[in-house]
């Protein structure tokens, strides 16, 4: 142990007083901001379970002694946030031997919604088709509805959730088991659900509805009998510098305090800050840079959590295009959005070309953004866990992936495609469904013609790919004389044909 942190000698005391004076003086002369302080290690090095240890109290005391009070504490990341840190303070903190890294808290969550005006009719249509796309009849036959499965939802506000017709039974039956508002920690239960502070405060309500909503025979979400823990971590319309740490704190609360194993979040972390220097760049969506990505990966790898996240809505933003953090984390299940035809929705973010793994992993229909495709998959996951309670998070995730329409041929537009509920159930019972993919070798050819089958529609979608998964071009083709005519695109190594009924993989 470094003497500086354990000794109470006069020399150390004088040094701490001098340091405190130096830092407090600098704070008046320079602009200050909020920082993550990441520690080198934890105090009890003899314990083998490093990640479940608390942040070292001696290190916190040392920070306090030199004038800094921790705001958010992350035991998982072995880090704290501190506010009012000037650039010279940050430089000084970096020089301390017990501190591994000092990084600015850069936070601007983007809610995954592309339309500010959602009519009830449109929402009903979306819910009906999104669920239908998953072929849920086997779930209904087994009377699966998520009963006995706890689900966490980390989002913006849940305004009017108690008054929502589709969520009424959740509250009447006491299945909303807990909630925390990380924006206003002392918020009372009533105001938590009913106060509207920003234009985004109903976002979490819609997400919850897409997981568990039901009215009469209308099933808005598949997990209408699950129990729920809710966390508000986003400031909504305002841009703050604390949303990232709120998200991490909410994740640790749900996992460590409540032992929740299935968590949905439809928040994304990219750019758009008031101060452009705070923005992430697309190349930083690398599965390791952002603190939320690190926390998400830790939850999956070390805590056995199934974390289902929206891929993001930057697909048609030429300045960004790729998924947002923490959906770039390797272990999470990132969900994109499709159209009814099975093509990538224009707004749905794509997987970076530089990642050594596929993102997103799966997709499903959403009219209003990936915010509302991820909860559909979360509802499916809850039903599958009810079906096989002994399954691990990884087994549930793999069943969802392997049941999807394009498996085993993924791409960085829609991942492995749209999950199939019945196939996922078979996989959990270790019954391997018969592969429906047809593989064709077209070596040396520039085009091929395939006969259609009677059940196919008149339009199909093509994904022209290089390097196995990277889409060069998404294309729609139409039946010509009851045949599909597929032309090779420049640099394409393979092409996926999806007709709605068949998956054909063409290798050029």
Coordinates of C-alpha atoms in Angstrom, one line a residue:
X1 CA 0.0 0.0 0.0
X2 CA 1.3 3.4 -0.9
X3 CA 2.2 5.3 2.3
X4 CA 0.4 8.4 1.0
X5 CA -2.9 6.6 1.4
X6 CA -2.4 4.8 4.7
X7 CA -0.1 7.1 6.8
X8 CA -1.3 9.9 9.0
X9 CA 2.2 11.5 9.3
X10 CA 2.6 15.2 9.6
X11 CA 4.4 15.2 6.2
X12 CA 1.4 13.7 4.5
X13 CA -1.0 16.0 6.2
X14 CA 0.9 19.0 5.1
X15 CA 1.0 17.6 1.5
X16 CA -2.7 17.1 1.5
X17 CA -3.4 20.6 2.7
X18 CA -1.1 22.0 0.1
X19 CA -2.8 19.9 -2.6
X20 CA -6.2 21.0 -1.5
X21 CA -5.2 24.7 -1.5
X22 CA -3.7 24.3 -5.0
X23 CA -6.7 22.6 -6.5
X24 CA -9.3 24.9 -4.9
X25 CA -7.3 28.0 -6.1
X26 CA -7.2 26.6 -9.7
X27 CA -10.9 26.0 -9.7
X28 CA -11.6 29.8 -9.5
X29 CA -9.4 30.6 -12.5
X30 CA -10.3 27.8 -15.0
X31 CA -13.5 26.5 -16.4
X32 CA -14.5 23.2 -14.6
X33 CA -16.3 20.1 -15.6
X34 CA -17.3 16.6 -14.5
X35 CA -14.8 13.7 -14.7
X36 CA -14.7 9.9 -14.2
X37 CA -11.8 8.9 -11.9
X38 CA -10.8 5.3 -12.5
X39 CA -8.6 3.8 -9.8
X40 CA -5.6 1.5 -10.3
X41 CA -6.8 -1.3 -8.1
X42 CA -8.9 -2.2 -5.0
X43 CA -7.7 -2.2 -1.5
X44 CA -8.1 -5.8 -0.6
X45 CA -5.8 -7.4 -3.1
X46 CA -5.9 -10.7 -1.3
X47 CA -9.5 -11.2 -2.3
X48 CA -9.9 -13.1 -5.6
X49 CA -13.3 -11.7 -6.4
X50 CA -12.0 -8.3 -7.6
X51 CA -15.2 -7.1 -9.4
X52 CA -17.5 -7.7 -6.4
X53 CA -15.4 -5.7 -4.1
X54 CA -16.3 -2.1 -3.3
X55 CA -14.2 0.9 -4.5
X56 CA -11.3 1.4 -2.1
X57 CA -12.4 3.6 0.8
X58 CA -8.8 4.9 1.3
X59 CA -8.9 6.2 -2.3
X60 CA -12.2 8.0 -1.7
X61 CA -10.8 9.5 1.5
X62 CA -7.8 10.7 -0.4
X63 CA -10.0 12.4 -3.0
X64 CA -12.0 14.0 -0.2
X65 CA -8.9 15.2 1.5
X66 CA -7.8 17.1 -1.5
X67 CA -11.1 18.7 -2.1
X68 CA -13.2 16.3 -4.3
X69 CA -16.4 14.6 -3.3
X70 CA -17.5 11.6 -5.3
X71 CA -20.9 11.8 -7.0
X72 CA -21.5 8.4 -8.6
X73 CA -19.6 5.3 -7.4
X74 CA -19.3 2.3 -9.7
X75 CA -17.9 -0.8 -8.0
X76 CA -17.9 -2.7 -11.3
X77 CA -15.8 -0.1 -13.1
X78 CA -13.7 0.7 -10.0
X79 CA -14.5 4.4 -10.7
X80 CA -16.2 7.4 -9.4
X81 CA -17.3 10.7 -10.9
X82 CA -16.3 14.1 -9.4
X83 CA -17.6 17.5 -10.4
X84 CA -16.0 21.0 -10.7
X85 CA -12.7 19.7 -12.0
X86 CA -10.5 22.2 -14.0
X87 CA -8.0 21.1 -16.6
X88 CA -5.1 21.7 -14.2
X89 CA -7.0 19.6 -11.6
X90 CA -7.4 16.8 -14.0
X91 CA -3.7 16.9 -14.9
X92 CA -2.9 16.8 -11.2
X93 CA -5.3 13.9 -10.5
X94 CA -3.7 11.9 -13.4
X95 CA -0.3 12.2 -11.6
X96 CA -1.5 10.4 -8.5
X97 CA -0.3 6.8 -8.3
X98 CA -3.6 5.3 -7.2
X99 CA -5.5 6.8 -10.2
X100 CA -5.4 4.9 -13.5
X101 CA -7.3 7.3 -15.7
X102 CA -9.2 10.6 -15.7
X103 CA -11.7 11.1 -18.4
X104 CA -14.4 13.7 -19.1
X105 CA -18.0 12.6 -18.5
X106 CA -19.4 13.0 -22.0
X107 CA -23.1 12.3 -22.1
X108 CA -25.9 12.9 -24.5
X109 CA -28.4 10.0 -24.7
X110 CA -30.5 9.9 -27.9
X111 CA -33.9 8.5 -27.4
X112 CA -34.6 5.9 -30.2
X113 CA -37.7 7.5 -31.6
X114 CA -38.0 9.0 -35.0
X115 CA -41.5 10.4 -34.8
X116 CA -42.6 12.9 -32.2
X117 CA -46.3 12.4 -33.1
X118 CA -47.5 8.9 -32.5
X119 CA -51.2 8.2 -32.9
X120 CA -52.8 5.4 -30.9
X121 CA -53.9 3.8 -34.2
X122 CA -50.3 3.7 -35.5
X123 CA -49.0 2.3 -32.3
X124 CA -51.6 -0.5 -32.3
X125 CA -50.6 -1.3 -35.9
X126 CA -46.9 -1.4 -35.0
X127 CA -47.5 -3.6 -32.0
X128 CA -49.6 -6.0 -33.9
X129 CA -47.2 -6.5 -36.8
X130 CA -44.0 -6.5 -34.7
X131 CA -45.4 -9.4 -32.6
X132 CA -46.8 -11.2 -35.7
X133 CA -43.4 -11.0 -37.3
X134 CA -42.0 -13.2 -34.5
X135 CA -44.5 -16.0 -35.3
X136 CA -45.7 -16.2 -31.7
X137 CA -48.3 -18.9 -32.0
X138 CA -46.2 -21.5 -30.2
X139 CA -45.8 -19.1 -27.3
X140 CA -49.6 -18.7 -27.1
X141 CA -50.1 -22.5 -27.3
X142 CA -47.9 -22.9 -24.3
X143 CA -49.6 -19.9 -22.5
X144 CA -46.3 -18.1 -22.2
X145 CA -46.6 -14.5 -21.0
X146 CA -43.4 -13.8 -19.0
X147 CA -44.9 -14.9 -15.7
X148 CA -42.3 -15.3 -13.0
X149 CA -39.6 -13.4 -14.9
X150 CA -38.3 -10.0 -13.6
X151 CA -37.5 -7.4 -16.2
X152 CA -35.6 -4.2 -15.7
X153 CA -36.2 -1.1 -17.9
X154 CA -33.7 1.7 -18.0
X155 CA -35.1 4.7 -19.8
X156 CA -36.3 8.3 -19.7
X157 CA -39.6 9.1 -17.9
X158 CA -42.6 6.8 -17.4
X159 CA -45.1 9.7 -17.4
X160 CA -48.7 8.5 -17.3
X161 CA -47.7 4.9 -17.0
X162 CA -50.3 4.2 -14.3
X163 CA -53.0 5.8 -16.4
X164 CA -52.2 3.9 -19.6
X165 CA -54.9 1.4 -20.5
X166 CA -52.4 -1.1 -21.7
X167 CA -50.4 -1.0 -18.5
X168 CA -53.2 -0.8 -16.0
X169 CA -53.0 -4.5 -15.0
X170 CA -49.3 -4.2 -14.2
X171 CA -50.0 -1.6 -11.5
X172 CA -53.3 -3.1 -10.3
X173 CA -51.7 -6.4 -9.8
X174 CA -48.6 -5.0 -8.1
X175 CA -46.2 -6.2 -10.8
X176 CA -44.2 -3.0 -10.9
X177 CA -42.0 -4.0 -8.0
X178 CA -39.6 -1.1 -7.8
X179 CA -38.5 2.1 -9.3
X180 CA -35.7 4.7 -8.9
X181 CA -35.4 8.1 -10.4
X182 CA -31.7 8.8 -10.8
X183 CA -32.4 12.3 -12.1
X184 CA -34.3 13.3 -9.0
X185 CA -33.4 10.7 -6.3
X186 CA -35.9 11.9 -3.7
X187 CA -38.8 11.9 -6.2
X188 CA -42.0 10.4 -4.7
X189 CA -43.8 7.5 -6.3
X190 CA -46.7 9.5 -7.5
X191 CA -44.7 12.2 -9.2
X192 CA -42.4 9.5 -10.7
X193 CA -45.2 8.3 -12.8
X194 CA -47.3 11.4 -13.4
X195 CA -45.0 14.4 -13.5
X196 CA -44.0 15.6 -17.0
X197 CA -40.9 17.6 -17.1
X198 CA -39.7 17.2 -20.6
X199 CA -41.1 16.1 -24.0
X200 CA -39.3 12.7 -23.6
X201 CA -40.9 11.7 -20.3
X202 CA -43.4 9.3 -21.9
X203 CA -40.7 7.5 -23.8
X204 CA -40.2 4.8 -21.1
X205 CA -44.0 4.3 -20.9
X206 CA -44.1 3.4 -24.6
X207 CA -41.1 1.1 -24.2
X208 CA -42.8 -0.6 -21.2
X209 CA -46.0 -1.0 -23.3
X210 CA -44.0 -2.7 -26.1
X211 CA -42.8 -5.3 -23.6
X212 CA -45.9 -5.9 -21.5
X213 CA -48.9 -3.9 -22.7
X214 CA -52.3 -5.6 -22.9
X215 CA -55.9 -4.6 -23.1
X216 CA -58.5 -7.3 -23.5
X217 CA -57.3 -9.6 -26.2
X218 CA -55.0 -7.0 -27.7
X219 CA -51.5 -8.0 -26.8
X220 CA -49.2 -5.0 -27.1
X221 CA -46.2 -6.8 -25.7
X222 CA -45.4 -10.5 -25.2
X223 CA -44.5 -10.3 -21.5
X224 CA -47.7 -9.0 -20.0
X225 CA -47.4 -11.1 -16.9
X226 CA -43.7 -10.3 -16.0
X227 CA -42.8 -8.2 -13.0
X228 CA -40.8 -4.9 -13.6
X229 CA -38.2 -2.7 -12.1
X230 CA -38.0 0.8 -13.6
X231 CA -35.2 3.4 -13.6
X232 CA -35.3 6.9 -15.0
X233 CA -31.7 7.9 -16.0
X234 CA -32.2 10.4 -18.8
X235 CA -32.8 14.2 -18.5
X236 CA -35.0 14.1 -21.6
X237 CA -34.9 17.3 -23.6
X238 CA -32.0 18.9 -21.8
X239 CA -28.4 17.9 -22.4
X240 CA -26.6 17.0 -19.2
X241 CA -23.3 15.5 -18.3
X242 CA -24.5 12.9 -15.8
X243 CA -26.8 10.6 -17.9
X244 CA -24.1 8.1 -18.5
X245 CA -23.2 7.7 -14.9
X246 CA -27.0 7.5 -14.0
X247 CA -27.3 4.6 -16.5
X248 CA -24.4 2.8 -15.0
X249 CA -25.7 3.3 -11.5
X250 CA -29.2 2.1 -12.5
X251 CA -27.6 -1.0 -14.1
X252 CA -25.6 -1.8 -10.9
X253 CA -28.7 -1.2 -8.8
X254 CA -30.9 -3.6 -10.8
X255 CA -28.2 -6.3 -11.0
X256 CA -26.5 -6.2 -7.6
X257 CA -29.4 -5.1 -5.4
X258 CA -32.3 -6.7 -7.2
X259 CA -30.7 -9.6 -9.0
X260 CA -32.5 -8.8 -12.2
X261 CA -31.2 -10.9 -15.1
X262 CA -33.2 -9.4 -18.0
X263 CA -32.8 -5.7 -18.7
X264 CA -34.0 -3.5 -21.6
X265 CA -32.7 -0.1 -22.5
X266 CA -33.6 2.0 -25.4
X267 CA -31.1 4.8 -24.9
X268 CA -28.1 5.5 -27.1
X269 CA -24.9 7.4 -26.6
X270 CA -23.3 9.1 -29.7
X271 CA -22.9 12.8 -30.4
X272 CA -24.9 16.0 -30.6
X273 CA -23.5 17.8 -27.6
X274 CA -23.7 21.5 -27.1
X275 CA -19.9 21.4 -26.9
X276 CA -18.7 19.5 -30.0
X277 CA -15.5 18.6 -28.2
X278 CA -17.6 16.3 -26.0
X279 CA -18.9 14.2 -28.9
X280 CA -18.0 10.6 -29.5
X281 CA -16.8 9.7 -32.9
X282 CA -18.1 6.7 -34.9
X283 CA -14.7 5.0 -34.6
X284 CA -15.2 5.0 -30.8
X285 CA -18.1 2.6 -31.1
X286 CA -15.6 -0.1 -30.8
X287 CA -16.9 -2.2 -27.9
X288 CA -14.5 -0.8 -25.3
X289 CA -14.2 3.0 -25.3
X290 CA -17.3 4.3 -23.5
X291 CA -17.9 3.7 -19.8
X292 CA -21.5 2.6 -20.5
X293 CA -20.2 0.0 -23.0
X294 CA -17.7 -1.3 -20.4
X295 CA -20.4 -1.5 -17.7
X296 CA -22.8 -3.3 -20.2
X297 CA -20.1 -5.8 -21.1
X298 CA -19.3 -6.4 -17.5
X299 CA -23.0 -7.1 -16.6
X300 CA -23.1 -9.7 -19.4
X301 CA -19.8 -11.4 -18.8
X302 CA -19.5 -11.3 -15.0
X303 CA -23.1 -11.1 -13.8
X304 CA -25.0 -13.4 -16.2
X305 CA -27.3 -10.6 -17.4
X306 CA -29.2 -10.6 -20.7
X307 CA -29.0 -7.0 -21.7
X308 CA -31.2 -6.1 -24.7
X309 CA -30.4 -2.7 -26.3
X310 CA -31.6 -0.5 -29.1
X311 CA -29.0 -0.3 -31.9
X312 CA -29.7 3.4 -32.6
X313 CA -31.4 5.6 -35.2
X314 CA -28.4 7.0 -37.0
X315 CA -28.6 4.8 -40.1
X316 CA -29.5 7.6 -42.5
X317 CA -27.2 10.1 -40.8
X318 CA -24.2 10.3 -43.1
X319 CA -22.1 11.8 -40.4
X320 CA -22.6 8.8 -38.1
X321 CA -24.4 5.7 -39.6
X322 CA -23.2 3.2 -37.0
X323 CA -24.7 1.8 -33.7
X324 CA -24.5 3.8 -30.5
X325 CA -23.0 2.9 -27.2
X326 CA -23.6 0.7 -25.2
X327 CA -25.1 -1.4 -28.1
X328 CA -21.5 -1.8 -29.4
X329 CA -20.6 -4.0 -26.4
X330 CA -19.9 -7.5 -27.6
X331 CA -22.0 -9.5 -25.1
X332 CA -25.2 -7.5 -25.3
X333 CA -28.1 -8.3 -27.6
X334 CA -28.4 -5.3 -29.9
X335 CA -31.6 -4.9 -31.8
X336 CA -32.1 -3.1 -35.1
X337 CA -35.3 -2.3 -37.0
X338 CA -36.8 -3.7 -40.2
X339 CA -39.6 -2.7 -42.5
X340 CA -42.5 -5.1 -43.1
X341 CA -40.5 -6.6 -46.1
X342 CA -37.6 -7.6 -43.8
X343 CA -35.2 -4.9 -45.1
X344 CA -33.3 -2.6 -42.8
X345 CA -35.4 0.5 -41.8
X346 CA -33.6 3.5 -43.2
X347 CA -33.0 5.0 -39.8
X348 CA -31.7 1.8 -38.2
X349 CA -28.0 2.0 -37.3
X350 CA -25.6 -0.4 -38.8
X351 CA -22.7 -2.3 -37.3
X352 CA -19.2 -0.7 -37.7
X353 CA -17.0 -2.4 -40.3
X354 CA -14.1 -2.5 -37.9
X355 CA -15.9 -4.7 -35.2
X356 CA -14.7 -8.3 -35.1
X357 CA -18.3 -9.4 -34.3
X358 CA -21.7 -8.7 -35.8
X359 CA -23.9 -5.8 -34.8
X360 CA -26.8 -5.7 -34.5
X361 CA -27.5 -9.3 -33.7
X362 CA -31.2 -9.3 -34.6
X363 CA -33.9 -7.0 -35.8
X364 CA -37.7 -6.7 -36.0
X365 CA -40.3 -4.3 -37.3
X366 CA -40.6 -0.9 -35.9
X367 CA -42.2 2.2 -37.3
X368 CA -40.9 4.6 -34.7
X369 CA -37.3 3.7 -34.1
X370 CA -35.1 1.0 -32.6
X371 CA -36.4 2.1 -29.2
X372 CA -39.5 0.1 -29.9
X373 CA -37.9 -2.9 -31.6
X374 CA -35.7 -3.8 -28.7
X375 CA -38.6 -4.1 -26.2
X376 CA -40.4 -6.5 -28.6
X377 CA -37.4 -8.8 -28.4
X378 CA -37.3 -8.3 -24.6
X379 CA -40.9 -9.5 -24.3
X380 CA -39.9 -12.6 -26.4
X381 CA -36.9 -13.2 -24.1
X382 CA -39.1 -13.1 -21.0
X383 CA -41.4 -15.7 -22.5
X384 CA -38.5 -18.0 -23.4
X385 CA -37.1 -17.7 -19.8
X386 CA -40.5 -18.6 -18.5
X387 CA -40.5 -21.6 -20.8
X388 CA -37.0 -22.7 -19.7
X389 CA -36.4 -21.1 -16.3
X390 CA -33.1 -23.0 -15.8
X391 CA -31.6 -21.5 -19.0
X392 CA -28.7 -19.0 -18.7
X393 CA -28.8 -15.6 -20.2
X394 CA -26.4 -16.7 -22.9
X395 CA -28.6 -19.6 -23.8
X396 CA -31.6 -17.4 -24.1
X397 CA -29.7 -15.0 -26.3
X398 CA -28.3 -17.7 -28.5
X399 CA -31.7 -19.3 -29.0
X400 CA -33.0 -15.9 -30.2
X401 CA -30.1 -15.4 -32.5
X402 CA -30.1 -19.0 -33.9
X403 CA -33.9 -18.9 -34.5
X404 CA -33.6 -15.8 -36.7
X405 CA -34.5 -15.7 -40.4
X406 CA -31.0 -15.3 -41.8
X407 CA -29.1 -17.6 -39.5
X408 CA -26.2 -18.5 -39.8
X409 CA -25.5 -15.7 -42.4
X410 CA -25.6 -12.4 -40.6
X411 CA -25.0 -8.9 -41.9
X412 CA -24.3 -5.5 -40.4
X413 CA -27.7 -4.2 -41.4
X414 CA -30.2 -6.5 -39.7
X415 CA -27.9 -9.0 -38.0
X416 CA -29.2 -12.6 -38.2
X417 CA -32.6 -11.2 -39.1
X418 CA -36.0 -11.6 -37.3
X419 CA -36.3 -14.2 -34.5
X420 CA -38.8 -17.0 -34.7
X421 CA -40.5 -17.8 -31.4
X422 CA -41.2 -21.4 -32.2
X423 CA -37.7 -22.1 -33.4
X424 CA -36.2 -20.4 -30.3
X425 CA -38.4 -22.7 -28.1
X426 CA -37.1 -25.8 -30.0
X427 CA -33.5 -24.7 -29.5
X428 CA -34.0 -24.3 -25.8
X429 CA -35.2 -27.9 -25.7
X430 CA -32.0 -28.8 -27.6
X431 CA -34.1 -29.7 -30.7
X432 CA -32.2 -28.3 -33.7
X433 CA -34.7 -26.9 -36.2
X434 CA -34.1 -27.9 -39.8
X435 CA -32.1 -25.2 -41.6
X436 CA -34.2 -23.4 -44.2
X437 CA -31.3 -21.6 -45.9
X438 CA -30.4 -22.6 -49.4
X439 CA -26.8 -22.1 -50.6
X440 CA -25.9 -21.5 -54.2
X441 CA -22.5 -21.3 -55.9
X442 CA -22.4 -18.8 -58.7
X443 CA -18.7 -18.7 -59.2
X444 CA -17.7 -16.6 -62.2
X445 CA -21.3 -15.6 -62.9
X446 CA -22.6 -12.0 -62.9
X447 CA -26.3 -12.9 -62.6
X448 CA -28.5 -15.8 -61.8
X449 CA -32.2 -16.6 -62.1
X450 CA -34.2 -18.5 -59.5
X451 CA -37.8 -19.7 -59.9
X452 CA -40.2 -18.4 -57.3
X453 CA -42.5 -20.6 -55.2
X454 CA -46.2 -20.1 -55.0
X455 CA -46.3 -18.6 -51.4
X456 CA -43.8 -15.8 -52.2
X457 CA -44.8 -12.2 -52.7
X458 CA -43.9 -10.1 -55.7
X459 CA -41.0 -8.3 -54.0
X460 CA -37.9 -9.5 -52.2
X461 CA -34.9 -7.9 -50.5
X462 CA -31.2 -8.4 -51.4
X463 CA -28.2 -7.8 -49.1
X464 CA -25.0 -7.6 -51.2
X465 CA -22.1 -8.3 -49.0
X466 CA -18.3 -8.3 -48.8
X467 CA -16.2 -9.9 -46.0
X468 CA -19.1 -12.2 -45.2
X469 CA -21.1 -9.6 -43.2
X470 CA -20.5 -6.1 -44.5
X471 CA -23.4 -4.9 -46.7
X472 CA -22.4 -3.0 -49.8
X473 CA -25.9 -2.4 -51.0
X474 CA -29.5 -3.2 -49.9
X475 CA -31.7 -3.7 -52.9
X476 CA -35.3 -4.6 -53.7
X477 CA -36.2 -6.8 -56.6
X478 CA -39.5 -7.8 -58.2
X479 CA -40.7 -11.0 -59.7
X480 CA -40.2 -11.2 -63.5
X481 CA -42.1 -14.0 -65.1
X482 CA -42.3 -15.9 -61.8
X483 CA -38.5 -15.7 -61.3
X484 CA -36.0 -13.8 -59.2
X485 CA -33.2 -12.3 -61.2
X486 CA -30.2 -11.5 -59.1
X487 CA -27.2 -9.5 -60.4
X488 CA -23.9 -9.3 -58.8
X489 CA -22.9 -6.0 -57.4
X490 CA -19.3 -4.7 -57.7
X491 CA -17.0 -6.1 -54.9
X492 CA -19.8 -8.4 -53.6
X493 CA -18.6 -11.8 -52.4
X494 CA -22.1 -13.0 -51.5
X495 CA -25.7 -12.0 -51.7
X496 CA -28.6 -12.8 -49.3
X497 CA -32.0 -13.1 -50.9
X498 CA -34.9 -12.9 -48.5
X499 CA -38.4 -13.4 -50.0
X500 CA -40.4 -13.4 -46.8
X501 CA -40.6 -17.2 -47.2
X502 CA -37.1 -18.2 -48.2
X503 CA -33.6 -17.4 -47.4
X504 CA -31.1 -18.1 -50.2
X505 CA -27.4 -17.4 -49.9
X506 CA -25.6 -16.8 -53.2
X507 CA -21.8 -17.0 -53.3
X508 CA -20.2 -15.2 -56.3

